[in-house]
Short mmCIF file of C-alpha atoms in Angstrom, two decimals:
data_model
loop_
_atom_site.label_atom_id
_atom_site.label_comp_id
_atom_site.label_asym_id
_atom_site.label_seq_id
_atom_site.Cartn_x
_atom_site.Cartn_y
_atom_site.Cartn_z
CA MET A 11 85.52 143.83 49.58
CA ALA A 12 84.43 141.71 52.57
CA GLU A 13 85.26 138.82 50.40
CA GLU A 14 88.52 139.83 49.31
CA ARG A 15 89.46 140.37 52.83
CA LEU A 16 88.58 136.97 53.58
CA ASN A 17 90.17 135.54 50.76
CA ASP A 18 93.60 137.54 51.98
CA LEU A 19 93.21 136.18 55.53
CA ASP A 20 92.91 132.48 54.26
CA LYS A 21 96.03 133.14 52.00
CA ASP A 22 97.54 134.77 55.19
CA LYS A 23 97.18 131.38 57.39
CA LYS A 24 98.92 129.42 54.45
CA TYR A 25 102.35 131.18 55.21
CA ARG A 26 104.66 130.13 57.75
CA ILE A 27 107.85 131.71 59.47
CA ARG A 28 111.15 129.79 59.22
CA LYS A 29 115.26 130.20 59.55
CA ASN A 30 117.09 129.69 56.05
CA GLU A 31 120.52 128.31 55.87
CA ASP A 32 121.87 131.72 56.64
CA GLY A 33 120.17 131.97 59.85
CA GLU A 34 117.61 134.23 58.55
CA GLU A 35 113.91 134.30 59.00
CA GLU A 36 111.64 133.69 55.88
CA LEU A 37 107.90 133.17 55.09
CA TYR A 38 107.41 130.13 53.06
CA PHE A 39 104.02 128.60 51.78
CA ALA A 40 102.72 125.98 53.44
CA GLY A 41 99.12 125.43 51.74
CA ASP A 42 99.76 122.20 50.70
CA GLU A 43 100.85 120.53 54.31
CA ASP A 44 97.44 122.12 55.55
CA GLU A 45 95.70 120.25 53.04
CA GLU A 46 97.89 117.20 53.81
CA GLU A 47 97.17 117.69 57.54
CA GLU A 48 93.08 118.21 56.86
CA GLU A 49 93.15 115.19 54.55
CA PHE A 50 94.85 112.92 57.27
CA ALA A 51 93.24 114.57 60.39
CA GLU A 52 93.11 112.19 63.35
CA PHE A 53 90.61 111.43 65.82
CA GLU A 54 89.87 109.43 68.94
CA VAL A 55 87.74 106.55 69.39
CA PRO A 56 86.66 106.22 72.80
CA GLU A 57 86.77 102.79 74.59
CA PHE A 58 84.58 101.07 76.36
CA ALA A 59 85.19 99.04 79.81
CA TYR A 60 83.53 95.60 77.80
CA ASP A 61 84.60 94.15 74.67
CA ASN A 62 82.08 92.86 72.16
CA GLU A 63 82.47 91.93 68.97
CA ASP A 64 78.79 92.56 68.02
CA MET A 65 79.50 96.32 68.46
CA VAL A 66 81.37 96.55 65.45
CA THR A 67 77.77 96.09 63.81
CA MET A 68 75.72 97.79 66.03
CA THR A 69 73.93 100.97 65.25
CA PRO A 70 74.08 104.17 67.54
CA GLU A 71 70.78 103.36 69.32
CA GLN A 72 71.55 99.97 69.63
CA LEU A 73 75.37 100.74 71.39
CA HIS A 74 73.34 103.45 73.64
CA ALA A 75 71.15 100.63 74.38
CA ALA A 76 74.03 98.04 75.01
CA MET A 77 75.67 100.81 77.24
CA GLU A 78 72.95 101.29 79.30
CA GLU A 79 72.20 98.02 79.72
CA ALA A 80 75.62 97.38 81.18
CA ARG A 81 75.39 100.29 83.56
CA VAL A 82 72.27 99.12 85.08
CA ALA A 83 73.50 95.51 85.38
CA GLU A 84 76.64 97.01 87.20
CA GLU A 85 74.31 99.14 89.52
CA LYS A 86 72.43 95.77 90.45
CA ARG A 87 75.61 93.89 90.87
CA ALA A 88 76.95 96.65 93.58
CA GLN A 89 73.54 96.51 95.10
CA LYS A 90 73.68 92.72 95.58
CA ILE A 91 77.15 93.13 96.92
CA GLU A 92 76.31 95.95 99.33
CA ALA A 93 73.36 93.91 100.52
CA LEU A 94 75.47 90.54 101.19
CA LYS A 95 77.55 93.04 103.28
CA GLN A 96 74.95 94.22 105.56
CA SER A 97 73.56 90.66 105.78
CA ALA A 98 76.31 89.19 106.51
CA ILE A 99 77.45 91.78 109.09
CA THR A 100 73.84 91.48 110.83
CA ALA A 101 74.00 87.70 110.76
CA MET A 102 77.61 87.64 112.34
CA GLU A 103 76.11 90.19 115.06
CA GLU A 104 73.18 87.55 115.78
CA GLY A 105 75.66 84.84 116.15
CA ASP A 106 74.35 83.29 112.97
CA PHE A 107 77.43 81.56 111.36
CA VAL A 108 75.60 79.61 108.86
CA ARG A 109 73.86 82.40 107.21
CA ALA A 110 77.01 84.95 107.44
CA GLU A 111 78.90 82.10 105.84
CA ALA A 112 76.53 81.69 102.77
CA ASP A 113 76.51 85.53 102.38
CA SER A 114 80.27 85.41 102.42
CA ASP A 115 80.70 82.72 99.97
CA GLU A 116 78.38 84.60 97.63
CA GLY A 117 79.94 87.83 98.23
CA ILE A 118 83.26 86.24 97.18
CA ILE A 119 81.71 84.82 94.32
CA THR A 120 80.13 88.01 93.17
CA ASP A 121 83.29 90.35 93.64
CA GLU A 122 86.61 88.19 94.93
CA THR A 123 88.32 91.55 95.63
CA GLU A 124 86.08 92.54 98.83
CA GLY A 125 88.12 91.94 101.75
CA LEU A 126 85.03 92.31 103.96
CA PHE A 127 83.71 88.79 102.66
CA TYR A 128 87.12 87.00 103.57
CA CYS A 129 87.01 88.37 106.99
CA ILE A 130 83.47 87.34 107.75
CA LYS A 131 84.16 83.74 106.05
CA LEU A 132 87.29 83.48 108.17
CA ARG A 133 85.34 84.09 111.60
CA THR A 134 82.84 81.63 110.48
CA LEU A 135 85.00 79.01 109.62
CA CYS A 136 87.06 79.05 113.10
CA SER A 137 83.84 80.35 115.25
CA ASP A 138 85.55 83.30 115.63
CA PHE A 139 89.20 82.03 116.92
CA SER A 140 87.50 79.59 119.03
CA ASP A 141 87.98 76.68 117.07
CA LEU A 142 90.68 75.95 114.57
CA SER A 143 89.87 72.31 113.46
CA LEU A 144 89.54 73.51 110.05
CA LEU A 145 92.92 74.57 109.74
CA LYS A 146 93.37 74.28 106.30
CA ASP A 147 90.14 76.05 104.91
CA CYS A 148 90.93 78.96 107.48
CA ALA A 149 94.48 79.33 105.79
CA ASP A 150 93.07 79.25 102.49
CA ILE A 151 90.51 82.41 103.40
CA ALA A 152 93.22 84.00 105.04
CA ASP A 153 95.32 84.15 101.99
CA GLY A 154 92.08 86.56 100.41
CA VAL A 155 92.18 88.53 103.85
CA LYS A 156 95.69 89.12 103.27
CA LYS A 157 95.40 90.28 99.89
CA TYR A 158 91.95 92.15 99.78
CA ALA A 159 91.24 93.33 103.31
CA THR A 160 91.98 96.52 104.90
CA ASP A 161 94.21 97.24 107.52
CA GLU A 162 91.12 98.02 109.55
CA GLN A 163 89.23 95.01 108.99
CA LYS A 164 92.76 93.05 109.81
CA GLU A 165 92.62 95.10 113.02
CA GLN A 166 88.81 94.19 113.72
CA LEU A 167 90.08 90.78 113.46
CA LEU A 168 92.80 91.10 116.18
CA GLN A 169 90.49 92.44 118.06
CA ILE A 170 88.03 89.51 117.81
CA SER A 171 90.57 87.04 117.98
CA ALA A 172 91.35 88.73 121.61
CA GLY A 173 94.82 86.98 121.54
CA LYS A 174 93.72 83.32 121.05
CA LEU A 175 95.22 83.13 117.39
CA ASP A 176 98.59 84.46 118.65
CA LEU A 177 98.66 82.04 121.91
CA GLU A 178 97.54 79.25 119.49
CA TYR A 179 100.75 80.22 117.56
CA GLN A 180 103.09 80.49 119.60
CA LYS A 181 101.74 77.11 121.86
CA LYS A 182 102.22 75.38 118.16
CA LYS A 183 105.37 76.74 117.49
CA GLN A 184 106.89 75.50 120.94
CA GLU A 185 105.43 72.13 120.38
CA VAL A 186 107.41 71.66 117.15
CA ALA A 187 110.40 72.64 118.31
CA LYS A 188 110.03 70.08 121.01
CA ILE A 189 109.08 67.49 118.56
CA LYS A 190 111.57 68.65 116.27
CA ASP A 191 114.39 68.36 118.82
CA GLU A 192 113.04 64.92 120.23
CA ASN A 193 113.11 63.41 116.75
CA GLU A 194 116.43 64.88 116.15
CA GLN A 195 117.56 63.10 119.28
CA LYS A 196 116.12 59.61 118.17
CA LYS A 197 117.77 59.98 114.96
CA ALA A 198 120.98 60.84 116.15
CA GLU A 199 120.87 57.65 118.87
CA ARG A 200 119.91 55.44 116.02
CA ARG A 201 122.39 56.88 113.63
CA VAL A 202 125.45 55.78 115.77
CA LYS A 203 123.95 51.99 116.02
CA PHE A 204 122.87 51.84 112.12
CA LEU A 205 126.16 53.25 110.85
CA ALA A 206 128.34 50.67 113.26
CA LYS A 207 126.10 48.06 112.11
CA ARG A 208 126.60 49.18 108.14
CA ASN A 209 130.60 49.32 108.75
CA ARG A 210 130.66 45.88 110.37
CA SER A 211 128.60 44.46 107.47
CA LEU A 212 130.48 46.36 104.91
CA ALA A 213 133.99 44.90 106.36
CA LEU A 214 132.47 41.16 106.36
CA PHE A 215 131.23 41.53 102.99
CA LEU A 216 134.96 42.77 101.73
CA CYS A 217 136.59 40.07 104.00
CA PHE A 218 134.72 37.41 101.33
CA ALA A 219 134.30 39.60 98.65
CA VAL A 220 137.82 40.39 97.94
CA PRO A 221 139.06 36.42 98.19
CA PHE A 222 136.36 35.76 95.87
CA ALA A 223 137.35 38.11 93.28
CA ILE A 224 141.17 37.03 92.99
CA SER A 225 140.09 33.27 93.31
CA LEU A 226 137.66 33.78 90.46
CA ILE A 227 140.30 35.54 88.65
CA LEU A 228 142.50 32.77 89.18
CA THR A 229 140.15 30.29 87.94
CA ILE A 230 139.67 31.76 84.71
CA VAL A 231 143.48 32.48 84.23
CA PHE A 232 144.29 28.86 84.74
CA GLY A 233 141.20 27.76 83.14
CA SER A 234 142.02 29.32 80.15
CA GLN A 235 145.39 27.16 80.06
CA MET A 236 144.01 24.00 81.38
CA TYR A 237 145.73 22.08 78.59
CA ALA A 238 148.76 23.77 78.30
CA ARG A 239 151.04 21.45 80.47
CA GLU A 240 151.03 17.78 80.30
CA ASP A 241 151.30 16.80 84.11
CA GLY A 242 147.87 18.23 84.26
CA LEU A 243 148.90 21.18 87.09
CA ASN A 244 146.66 23.73 85.81
CA LEU A 245 143.59 21.84 85.25
CA VAL A 246 144.17 21.13 89.03
CA LEU A 247 144.78 24.63 90.11
CA THR A 248 141.66 25.42 87.89
CA ILE A 249 139.54 23.19 89.97
CA VAL A 250 140.97 24.15 93.25
CA PHE A 251 140.79 27.89 92.70
CA GLY A 252 137.14 27.46 91.00
CA ALA A 253 136.14 25.66 94.43
CA VAL A 254 137.52 28.36 96.66
CA ALA A 255 135.79 30.65 94.47
CA ALA A 256 132.23 29.31 95.20
CA PHE A 257 132.90 28.54 98.63
CA PHE A 258 133.48 32.97 98.75
CA ALA A 259 130.76 33.53 96.48
CA ILE A 260 128.21 32.05 98.82
CA PHE A 261 129.25 33.92 101.79
CA THR A 262 129.90 37.16 99.59
CA VAL A 263 126.29 37.04 98.49
CA ILE A 264 125.17 36.21 102.32
CA PHE A 265 127.05 39.54 103.75
CA ALA A 266 125.89 41.30 100.40
CA ARG A 267 122.44 41.26 101.65
CA PHE A 268 123.35 42.33 105.29
CA LEU A 269 125.50 45.34 103.62
CA VAL A 270 122.23 46.34 101.66
CA SER A 271 120.29 46.17 104.58
CA SER A 272 122.33 47.99 107.07
CA VAL A 273 122.67 50.95 104.16
CA ARG A 274 119.12 50.70 103.80
CA MET A 275 118.37 51.23 107.81
CA VAL A 276 120.86 54.30 107.26
CA ARG A 277 118.75 56.15 104.76
CA LEU A 278 115.48 55.37 106.23
CA ASN A 279 116.89 56.92 109.95
CA GLU A 280 117.35 60.16 107.99
CA ARG A 281 113.37 60.18 106.45
CA ASP A 282 111.12 61.55 109.09
CA THR A 283 108.43 59.57 106.99
CA SER A 284 109.88 56.26 108.39
CA THR A 285 108.95 56.72 111.86
CA LYS A 286 105.82 57.73 113.86
CA LEU A 287 107.18 60.22 115.86
CA GLY A 288 109.09 61.66 112.04
CA ARG A 289 105.51 61.64 111.13
CA LYS A 290 103.98 63.15 113.60
CA PHE A 291 106.83 66.06 113.28
CA LEU A 292 105.81 66.52 110.02
CA GLU A 293 102.26 66.98 110.77
CA GLU A 294 102.69 69.17 113.35
CA GLU A 295 104.82 71.53 111.24
CA ALA A 296 102.65 71.29 108.22
CA SER A 297 99.98 72.58 111.18
CA LEU A 298 102.01 75.28 111.60
CA SER A 299 102.62 76.22 108.45
CA LEU A 300 99.20 76.69 107.95
CA LEU A 301 98.52 78.17 111.16
CA GLU A 302 101.74 80.79 110.61
CA ARG A 303 99.51 81.55 107.07
CA ILE A 304 96.60 82.82 109.06
CA TYR A 305 98.43 84.67 111.74
CA THR A 306 100.63 86.64 109.21
CA ALA A 307 97.72 87.31 106.86
CA ILE A 308 95.94 89.11 109.61
CA ASN A 309 99.32 90.80 111.02
CA THR A 310 100.33 92.26 107.73
CA GLN A 311 99.60 95.51 106.52
CA ASN A 312 98.89 96.57 103.35
#
């Protein structure tokens, strides 16, 4: 009897309730669907944090050993990072910038997302913001500070700088603005002279270039008909206009060189690289840009 009741329960499980075309509930046999579901049952394969093609051929024991090895390696890495943090912090407290820089360099290699290492590296490069001679290196490290350092770490850098960074940044902005104004003023003064010279050169060039072009055209016209007249008038005119064209050609070439030179001076005047003051402006502007990267990195909140 017990076996019959179990069989009945199994049979009951194979029935489902659904609505037919008339909207009425009816029972239907779902045994085939259950068999298909059982035949194609799905299961999830665990994903691991690392990719290793050798795992495909590993036995469960080998896979477990590999996972354990990875876990131990990660623990050692975390311990190394923590040790480097403490060592770098201690070195900074003792004023040993050399050891602190070495620890921060190794820390960045070990974990490039740890903001503390970038903060300490920045402090060592600028001697706690008292020496910004290595401005390019400081700006590069400041990018890491901006990206990875916490708000607390950035606030600590602001306290350490004690306003020195802000003061240097504002000072540099004023210097660059002053040099820029002076540079633009000098360019404006030269622009007036160079444009006047270019206009004079252009006028003189046209004074000779236009007659040269006309006389050259007439030379060609009469030259093509030199023997059309028996009195030789076309031949005479060809020679005359040819001589006139040669005369104007000489001066056209001379004043063309003056025109090219004056145009070149106008163009060079607009380039900051063509003058000593302009090059100084570009250098100071580049320094301001690097300083601004450091200033922005420390003052940007996450």
